[in-house]
Every structure is written in structure tokens, then in C-alpha cells.
Short mmCIF file of C-alpha atoms in Angstrom, two decimals:
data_model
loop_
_atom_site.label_atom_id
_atom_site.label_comp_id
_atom_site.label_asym_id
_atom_site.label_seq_id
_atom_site.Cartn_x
_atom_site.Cartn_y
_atom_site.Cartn_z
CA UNK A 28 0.00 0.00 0.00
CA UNK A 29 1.30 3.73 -0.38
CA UNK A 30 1.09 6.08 2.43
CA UNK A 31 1.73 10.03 2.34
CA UNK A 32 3.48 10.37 5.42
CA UNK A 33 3.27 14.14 4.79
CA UNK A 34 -0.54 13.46 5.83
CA UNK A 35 -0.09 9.96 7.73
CA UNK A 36 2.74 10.41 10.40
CA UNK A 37 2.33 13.05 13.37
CA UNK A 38 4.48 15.53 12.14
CA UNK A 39 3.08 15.81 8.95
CA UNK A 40 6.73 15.55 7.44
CA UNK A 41 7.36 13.25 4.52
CA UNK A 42 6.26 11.71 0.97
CA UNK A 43 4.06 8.99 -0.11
CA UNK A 44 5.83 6.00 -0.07
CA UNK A 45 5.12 2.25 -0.62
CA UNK A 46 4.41 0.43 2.58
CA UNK A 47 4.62 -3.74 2.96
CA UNK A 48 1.61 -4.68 4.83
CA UNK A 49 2.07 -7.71 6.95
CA UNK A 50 -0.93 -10.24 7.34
CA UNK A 51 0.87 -13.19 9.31
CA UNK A 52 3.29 -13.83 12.52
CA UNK A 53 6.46 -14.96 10.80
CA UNK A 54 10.01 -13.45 10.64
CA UNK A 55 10.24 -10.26 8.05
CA UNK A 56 14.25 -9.82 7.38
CA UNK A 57 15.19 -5.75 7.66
CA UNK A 58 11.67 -3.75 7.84
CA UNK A 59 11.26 -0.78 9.63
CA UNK A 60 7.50 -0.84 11.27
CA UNK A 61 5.27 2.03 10.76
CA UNK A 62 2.73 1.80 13.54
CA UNK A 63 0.52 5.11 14.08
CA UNK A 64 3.51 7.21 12.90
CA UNK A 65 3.64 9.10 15.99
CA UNK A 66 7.50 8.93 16.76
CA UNK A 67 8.71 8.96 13.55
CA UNK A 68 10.59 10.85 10.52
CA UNK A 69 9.95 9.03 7.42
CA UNK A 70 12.26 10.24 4.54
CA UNK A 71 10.61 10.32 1.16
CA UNK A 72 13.32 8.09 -0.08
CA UNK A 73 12.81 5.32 2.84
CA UNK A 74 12.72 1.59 1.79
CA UNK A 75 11.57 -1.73 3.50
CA UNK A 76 9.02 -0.20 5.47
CA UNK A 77 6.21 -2.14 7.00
CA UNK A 78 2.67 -1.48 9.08
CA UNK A 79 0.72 -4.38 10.55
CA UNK A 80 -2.90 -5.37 9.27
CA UNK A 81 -5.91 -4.55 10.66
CA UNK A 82 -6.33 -8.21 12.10
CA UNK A 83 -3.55 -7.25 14.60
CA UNK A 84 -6.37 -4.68 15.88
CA UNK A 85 -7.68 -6.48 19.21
CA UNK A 86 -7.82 -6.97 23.04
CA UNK A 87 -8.87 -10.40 24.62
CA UNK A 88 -9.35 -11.29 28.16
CA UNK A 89 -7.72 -14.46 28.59
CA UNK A 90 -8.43 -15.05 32.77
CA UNK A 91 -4.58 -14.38 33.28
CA UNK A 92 -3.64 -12.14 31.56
CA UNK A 93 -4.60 -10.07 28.08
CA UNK A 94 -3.29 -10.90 24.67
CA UNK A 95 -3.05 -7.36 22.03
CA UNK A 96 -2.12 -7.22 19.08
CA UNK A 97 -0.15 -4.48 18.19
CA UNK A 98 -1.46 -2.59 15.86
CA UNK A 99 -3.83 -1.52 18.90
CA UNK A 100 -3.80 2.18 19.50
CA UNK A 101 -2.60 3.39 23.28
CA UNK A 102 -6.56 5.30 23.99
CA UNK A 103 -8.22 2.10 22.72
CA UNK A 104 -5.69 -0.01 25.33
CA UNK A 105 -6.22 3.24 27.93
CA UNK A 106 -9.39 2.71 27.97
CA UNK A 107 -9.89 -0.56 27.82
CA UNK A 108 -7.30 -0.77 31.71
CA UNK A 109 -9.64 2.04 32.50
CA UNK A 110 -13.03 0.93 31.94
CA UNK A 111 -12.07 -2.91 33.46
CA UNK A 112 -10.70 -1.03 36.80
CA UNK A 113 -7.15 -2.50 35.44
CA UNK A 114 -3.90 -0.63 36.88
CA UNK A 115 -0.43 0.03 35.15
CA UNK A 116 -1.02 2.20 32.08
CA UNK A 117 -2.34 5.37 33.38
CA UNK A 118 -0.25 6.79 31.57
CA UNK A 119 -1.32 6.19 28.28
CA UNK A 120 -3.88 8.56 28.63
CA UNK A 121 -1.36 11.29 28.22
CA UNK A 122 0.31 9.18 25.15
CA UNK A 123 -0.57 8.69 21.62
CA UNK A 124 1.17 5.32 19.76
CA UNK A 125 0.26 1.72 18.74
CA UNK A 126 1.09 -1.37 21.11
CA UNK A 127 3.95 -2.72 18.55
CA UNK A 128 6.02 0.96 19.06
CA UNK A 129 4.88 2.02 22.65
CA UNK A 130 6.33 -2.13 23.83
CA UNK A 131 9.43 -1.24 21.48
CA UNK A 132 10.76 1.97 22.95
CA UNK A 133 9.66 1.08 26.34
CA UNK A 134 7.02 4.00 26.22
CA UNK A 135 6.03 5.73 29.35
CA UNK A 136 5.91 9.07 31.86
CA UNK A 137 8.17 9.70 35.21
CA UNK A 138 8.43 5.83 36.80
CA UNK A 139 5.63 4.47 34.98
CA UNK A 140 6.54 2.37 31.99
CA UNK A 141 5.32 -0.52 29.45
CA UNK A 142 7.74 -3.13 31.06
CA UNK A 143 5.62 -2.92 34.06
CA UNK A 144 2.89 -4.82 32.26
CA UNK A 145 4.43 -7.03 29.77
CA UNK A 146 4.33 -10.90 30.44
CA UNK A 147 5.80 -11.64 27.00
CA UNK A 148 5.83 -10.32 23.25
CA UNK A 149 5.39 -12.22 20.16
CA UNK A 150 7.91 -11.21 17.95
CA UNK A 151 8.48 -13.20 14.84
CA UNK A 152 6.12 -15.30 15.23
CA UNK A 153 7.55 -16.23 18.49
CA UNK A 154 6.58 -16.07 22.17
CA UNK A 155 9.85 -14.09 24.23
CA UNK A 156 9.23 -13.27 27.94
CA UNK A 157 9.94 -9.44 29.52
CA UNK A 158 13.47 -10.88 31.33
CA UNK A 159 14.50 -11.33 28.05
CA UNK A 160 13.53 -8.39 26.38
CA UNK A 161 16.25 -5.83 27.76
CA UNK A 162 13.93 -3.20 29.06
CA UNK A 163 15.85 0.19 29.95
CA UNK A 164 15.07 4.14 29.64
CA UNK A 165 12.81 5.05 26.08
CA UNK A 166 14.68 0.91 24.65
CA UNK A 167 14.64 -2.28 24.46
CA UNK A 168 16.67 -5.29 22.90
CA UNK A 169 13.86 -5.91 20.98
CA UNK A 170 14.96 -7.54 17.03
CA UNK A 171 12.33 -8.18 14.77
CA UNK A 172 8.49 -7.55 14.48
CA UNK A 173 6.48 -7.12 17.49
CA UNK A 174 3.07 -9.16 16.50
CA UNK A 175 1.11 -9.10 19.92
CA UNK A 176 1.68 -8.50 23.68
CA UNK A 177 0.71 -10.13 26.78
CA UNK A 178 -0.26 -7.79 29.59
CA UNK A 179 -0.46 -8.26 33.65
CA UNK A 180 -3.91 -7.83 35.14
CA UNK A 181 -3.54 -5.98 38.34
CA UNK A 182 -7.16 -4.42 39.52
CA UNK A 183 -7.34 -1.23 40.56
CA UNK A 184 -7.32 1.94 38.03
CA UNK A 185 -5.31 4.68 39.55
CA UNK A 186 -6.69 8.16 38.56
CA UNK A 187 -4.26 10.23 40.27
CA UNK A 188 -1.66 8.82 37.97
CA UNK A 189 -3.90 9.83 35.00
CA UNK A 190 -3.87 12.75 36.50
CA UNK A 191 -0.46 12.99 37.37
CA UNK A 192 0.83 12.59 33.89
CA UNK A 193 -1.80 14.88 32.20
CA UNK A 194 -0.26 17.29 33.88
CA UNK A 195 3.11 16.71 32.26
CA UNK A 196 1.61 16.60 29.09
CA UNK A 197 2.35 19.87 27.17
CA UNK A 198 2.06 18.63 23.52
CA UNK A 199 2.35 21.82 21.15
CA UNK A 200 -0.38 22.90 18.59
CA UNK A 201 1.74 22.59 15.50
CA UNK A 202 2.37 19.01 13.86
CA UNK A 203 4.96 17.42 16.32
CA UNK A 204 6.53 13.79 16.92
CA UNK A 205 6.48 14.56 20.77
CA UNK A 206 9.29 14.78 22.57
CA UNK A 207 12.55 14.63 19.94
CA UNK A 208 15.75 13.67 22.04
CA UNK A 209 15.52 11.02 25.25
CA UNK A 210 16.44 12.75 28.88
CA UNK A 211 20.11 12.08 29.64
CA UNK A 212 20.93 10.55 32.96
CA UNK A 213 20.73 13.32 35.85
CA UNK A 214 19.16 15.78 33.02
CA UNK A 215 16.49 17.00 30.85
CA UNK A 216 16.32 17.49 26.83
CA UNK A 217 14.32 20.23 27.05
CA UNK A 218 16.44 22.34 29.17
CA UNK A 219 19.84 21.42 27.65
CA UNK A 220 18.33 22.95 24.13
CA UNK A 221 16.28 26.09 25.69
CA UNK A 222 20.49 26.54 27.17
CA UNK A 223 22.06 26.62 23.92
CA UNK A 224 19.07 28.81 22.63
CA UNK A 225 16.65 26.76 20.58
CA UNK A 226 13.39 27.24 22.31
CA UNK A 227 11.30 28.61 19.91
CA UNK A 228 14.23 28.80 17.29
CA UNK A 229 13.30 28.02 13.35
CA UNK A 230 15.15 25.97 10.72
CA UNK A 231 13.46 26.50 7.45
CA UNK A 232 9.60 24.89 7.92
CA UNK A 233 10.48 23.41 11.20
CA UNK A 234 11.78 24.66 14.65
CA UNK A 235 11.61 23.39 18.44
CA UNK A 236 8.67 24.70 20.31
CA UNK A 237 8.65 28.13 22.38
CA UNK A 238 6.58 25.95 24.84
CA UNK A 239 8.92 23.45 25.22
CA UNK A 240 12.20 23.02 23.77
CA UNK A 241 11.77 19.21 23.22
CA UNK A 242 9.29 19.08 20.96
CA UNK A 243 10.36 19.54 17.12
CA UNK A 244 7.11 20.96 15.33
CA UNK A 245 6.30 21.46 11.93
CA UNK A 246 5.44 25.07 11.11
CA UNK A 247 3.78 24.47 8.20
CA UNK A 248 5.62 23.17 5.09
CA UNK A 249 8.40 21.04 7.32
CA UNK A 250 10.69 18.72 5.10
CA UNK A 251 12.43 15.71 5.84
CA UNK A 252 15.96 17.36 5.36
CA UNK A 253 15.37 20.77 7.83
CA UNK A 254 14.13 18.37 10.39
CA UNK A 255 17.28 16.38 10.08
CA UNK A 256 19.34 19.57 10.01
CA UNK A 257 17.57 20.72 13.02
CA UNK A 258 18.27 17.13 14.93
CA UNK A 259 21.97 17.43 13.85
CA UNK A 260 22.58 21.16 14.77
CA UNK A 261 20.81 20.67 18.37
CA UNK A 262 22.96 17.72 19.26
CA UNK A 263 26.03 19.70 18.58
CA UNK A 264 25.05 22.97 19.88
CA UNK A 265 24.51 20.81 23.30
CA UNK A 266 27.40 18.67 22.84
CA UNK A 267 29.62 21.46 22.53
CA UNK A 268 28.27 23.29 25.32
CA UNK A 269 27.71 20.45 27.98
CA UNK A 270 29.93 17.90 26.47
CA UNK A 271 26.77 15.52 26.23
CA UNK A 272 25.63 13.16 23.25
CA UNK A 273 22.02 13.33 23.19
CA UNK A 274 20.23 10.36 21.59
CA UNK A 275 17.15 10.51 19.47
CA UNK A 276 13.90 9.38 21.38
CA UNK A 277 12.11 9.91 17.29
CA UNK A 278 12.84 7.09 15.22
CA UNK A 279 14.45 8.33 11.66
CA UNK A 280 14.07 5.85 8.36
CA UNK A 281 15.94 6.69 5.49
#
């Protein structure tokens, strides 16, 4: 199928693009998983990328646990832990994503994280359980295609975590991919790039947000090259200032 990731993906950046959709758990050899779109820049020149079918699209109560598939959105799963008085993803309610890319990076807000309710992930076809899935910070050891998820069922919803986290949430008007570089240890993104003077600065059709430095937004006509320009001048403005190496938290495909 072709998508127009300049209308598909979150930050409205990209070209249309032909897209591999996969129907069956199995091993795929060097795809790059397209999801919702929500952390990602897509060049228009990207190859070998992939989305899940809509038959990955469920939830089922299976007494232990749940089994998802993960092309399940993060407010259908939200709602689902909310409305069955389930605890441990709070959070999501502050999050956009699908299951496959939220499990993947780890997703989550403060100390609340998807490793906290995985069992296991099918990936490839096969079942791998959470010790063996080398959680850490925004990552995971994860190699392959994420097909469905196996979730704890712990009772008890917690609303002030909803709440907590909605509080955090400060997502920007403009077309954005959410937060662009992952905190490093001891600091925060945002405030190493509002330091080196790039809250609120512009690059072409892009810039980082006056409300928070993080979040790389499209102004309007954003292309795949500023953004990348942008990412590459804001890891050496703060490397050269702090001596730190931030790391993308946005996943880029070329």
C-alpha cells in the first residue's frame, strides 16, 4: 500500500511511499515498522518499510492475563485498563502510539513504563518473555516484528496517575513527533536545548517549540531534510556546550 506520510505520520513531514503490509506472525528480514507514525521521521526516499494489518487490531481477556495485538492504539488499550478497573497504564492517557512501538521503545511518563505490564511479546512469530527483552530508559533489545503483547492484570485503576501525567503533558499545537531527544541521565532534553538557545528557534519549515524546547514541530511546510538539520545542529550545539551526546527518542528511516 502507499502512504503520504506528509498526511499519515504526526508531524506531517514526509512523501508517499510504498508500505509492505504484513498479514501473518512470521520473521520479516530488515523492515522498519510504521505503527501510528507518531515517533517517527519518514524520509521520502525510505525503503523496507512495513505497518501491521488490521487483524492485529484487538484486546482479549484471557483469565490471566490479556493478549493485544499491536497494531492496537494506546486510547483504545487506555481505555480498555480504565473501563475494566485495570492498573499500570495510566499513563497512556497522556500518550498517543500503537502497542507494537509504545512495547518497542519502552514508552512511558516519570516511573511508569510498558515493562511494568508485559508478560511476554510475540515477535516473529515467536513467544519471548519481559526478562528477556532488555527493558531500559525510552529501549529495548527488541529484534524483529512485534506481533502481539501479553499484559499483567492488576485491579485497581489509579486516577491520580492519570492525572499525574496529564499534567506533564504539554504537547504543542503545531504538527509534532512529541518529545525529539531522550532525557540524559541526571538531566532534561528540554532544558539542555532552551540553554544553547533553541526554544522557539526556526530551521526553514520546522523549529523546536517556544513551549517546550523538546518538541520539534512542523510550522507548516516542514521537510524531511530541515528536520534532520535541526536534529543534527541541536545535538552539537549541546554537545559542545555540555559535552553531552544526546540520543534521538524519534525514530528516523531513510
Amino acid at each position: 500500500m502507499l502512504i503520504d506520510f506528509a498526511r499519515y505520520s504526526s508531524v506531517k513531514i514526509g512523501g508517499v511511499v510504498q508500505v509492505q503490509v504484513l498479514e501473518t506472525c512470521a520473521p520479516y528480514a530488515s523492515v522498519q515498522m510504521v505503527g501510528l507514525a507518531n515517533n517517527l521521521l519518514v524520509a521520502p526516499s525510505a525503503e523496507n518499510l512495513a505497518i501491521l494489518s488490521k487483524h492485529f487490531d484487538y484486546i482479549t481477556d484471557l483469565g490471566t492475563h490479556l493478549e493485544v495485538g499491536a497494531r492496537t492504539s494506546a486510547q483504545r488499550l487506555f481505555s480498555y485498563y480504565k473501563s475494566h478497573d485495570l492498573q499500570g497504564l495510566e499513563f497512556l492517557g497522556a500518550l498517543p502510539g500503537s502497542v507494537g512501538g509504545l512495547v518497542k521503545m519502552n514508552a512511558g511518563m516519570k516511573a511508569y513504563e510498558m515493562k511494568e505490564v508485559i508478560e511476554a511479546l510475540n515477535i516473529n512469530g515467536e513467544w519471548v518473555e519481559t526478562k528477556d527483552l532488555g527493558f531500559a530508559y525510552r529501549t529495548s533489545k527488541i529484534q524483529g516484528v512485534v506481533f502481539k503483547a501479553r499484559l499483567k492484570k492488576h485491579k485497581g485503576f489509579r486516577p491520580g496517575v492519570l492525572q499525574e501525567c496529564a499534567h506533564m503533558r504539554c504537547h504543542p499545537k503545531k504538527p509534532s513527533f512529541g518529545s525529539c531527544f531522550k532525557n540524559p541521565v541526571g538531566d532534561f532534553a528540554g532544558r539542555l536545548l532552551e540553554a544553547v538557545g533553541l526554544k522557539g528557534f526556526n530551521l526553514g519549515g520546522v523549529g523546536f517549540s517556544p513551549l517546550h524546547a523538546n518538541f520539534l514541530i512542523n510550522l507548516g511546510n516542514g521537510r524531511f531534510e530541515e528536520a534532520l538539520r535541526l536534529i543534527t545542529l541541536a545535538k552539537e550545539r549541546v554537545f559542545n556546550a555540555f559535552g553531552i551526546a544526546l540520543e534521538e527518542e524519534v525514530c528516523i528511516y531513510r
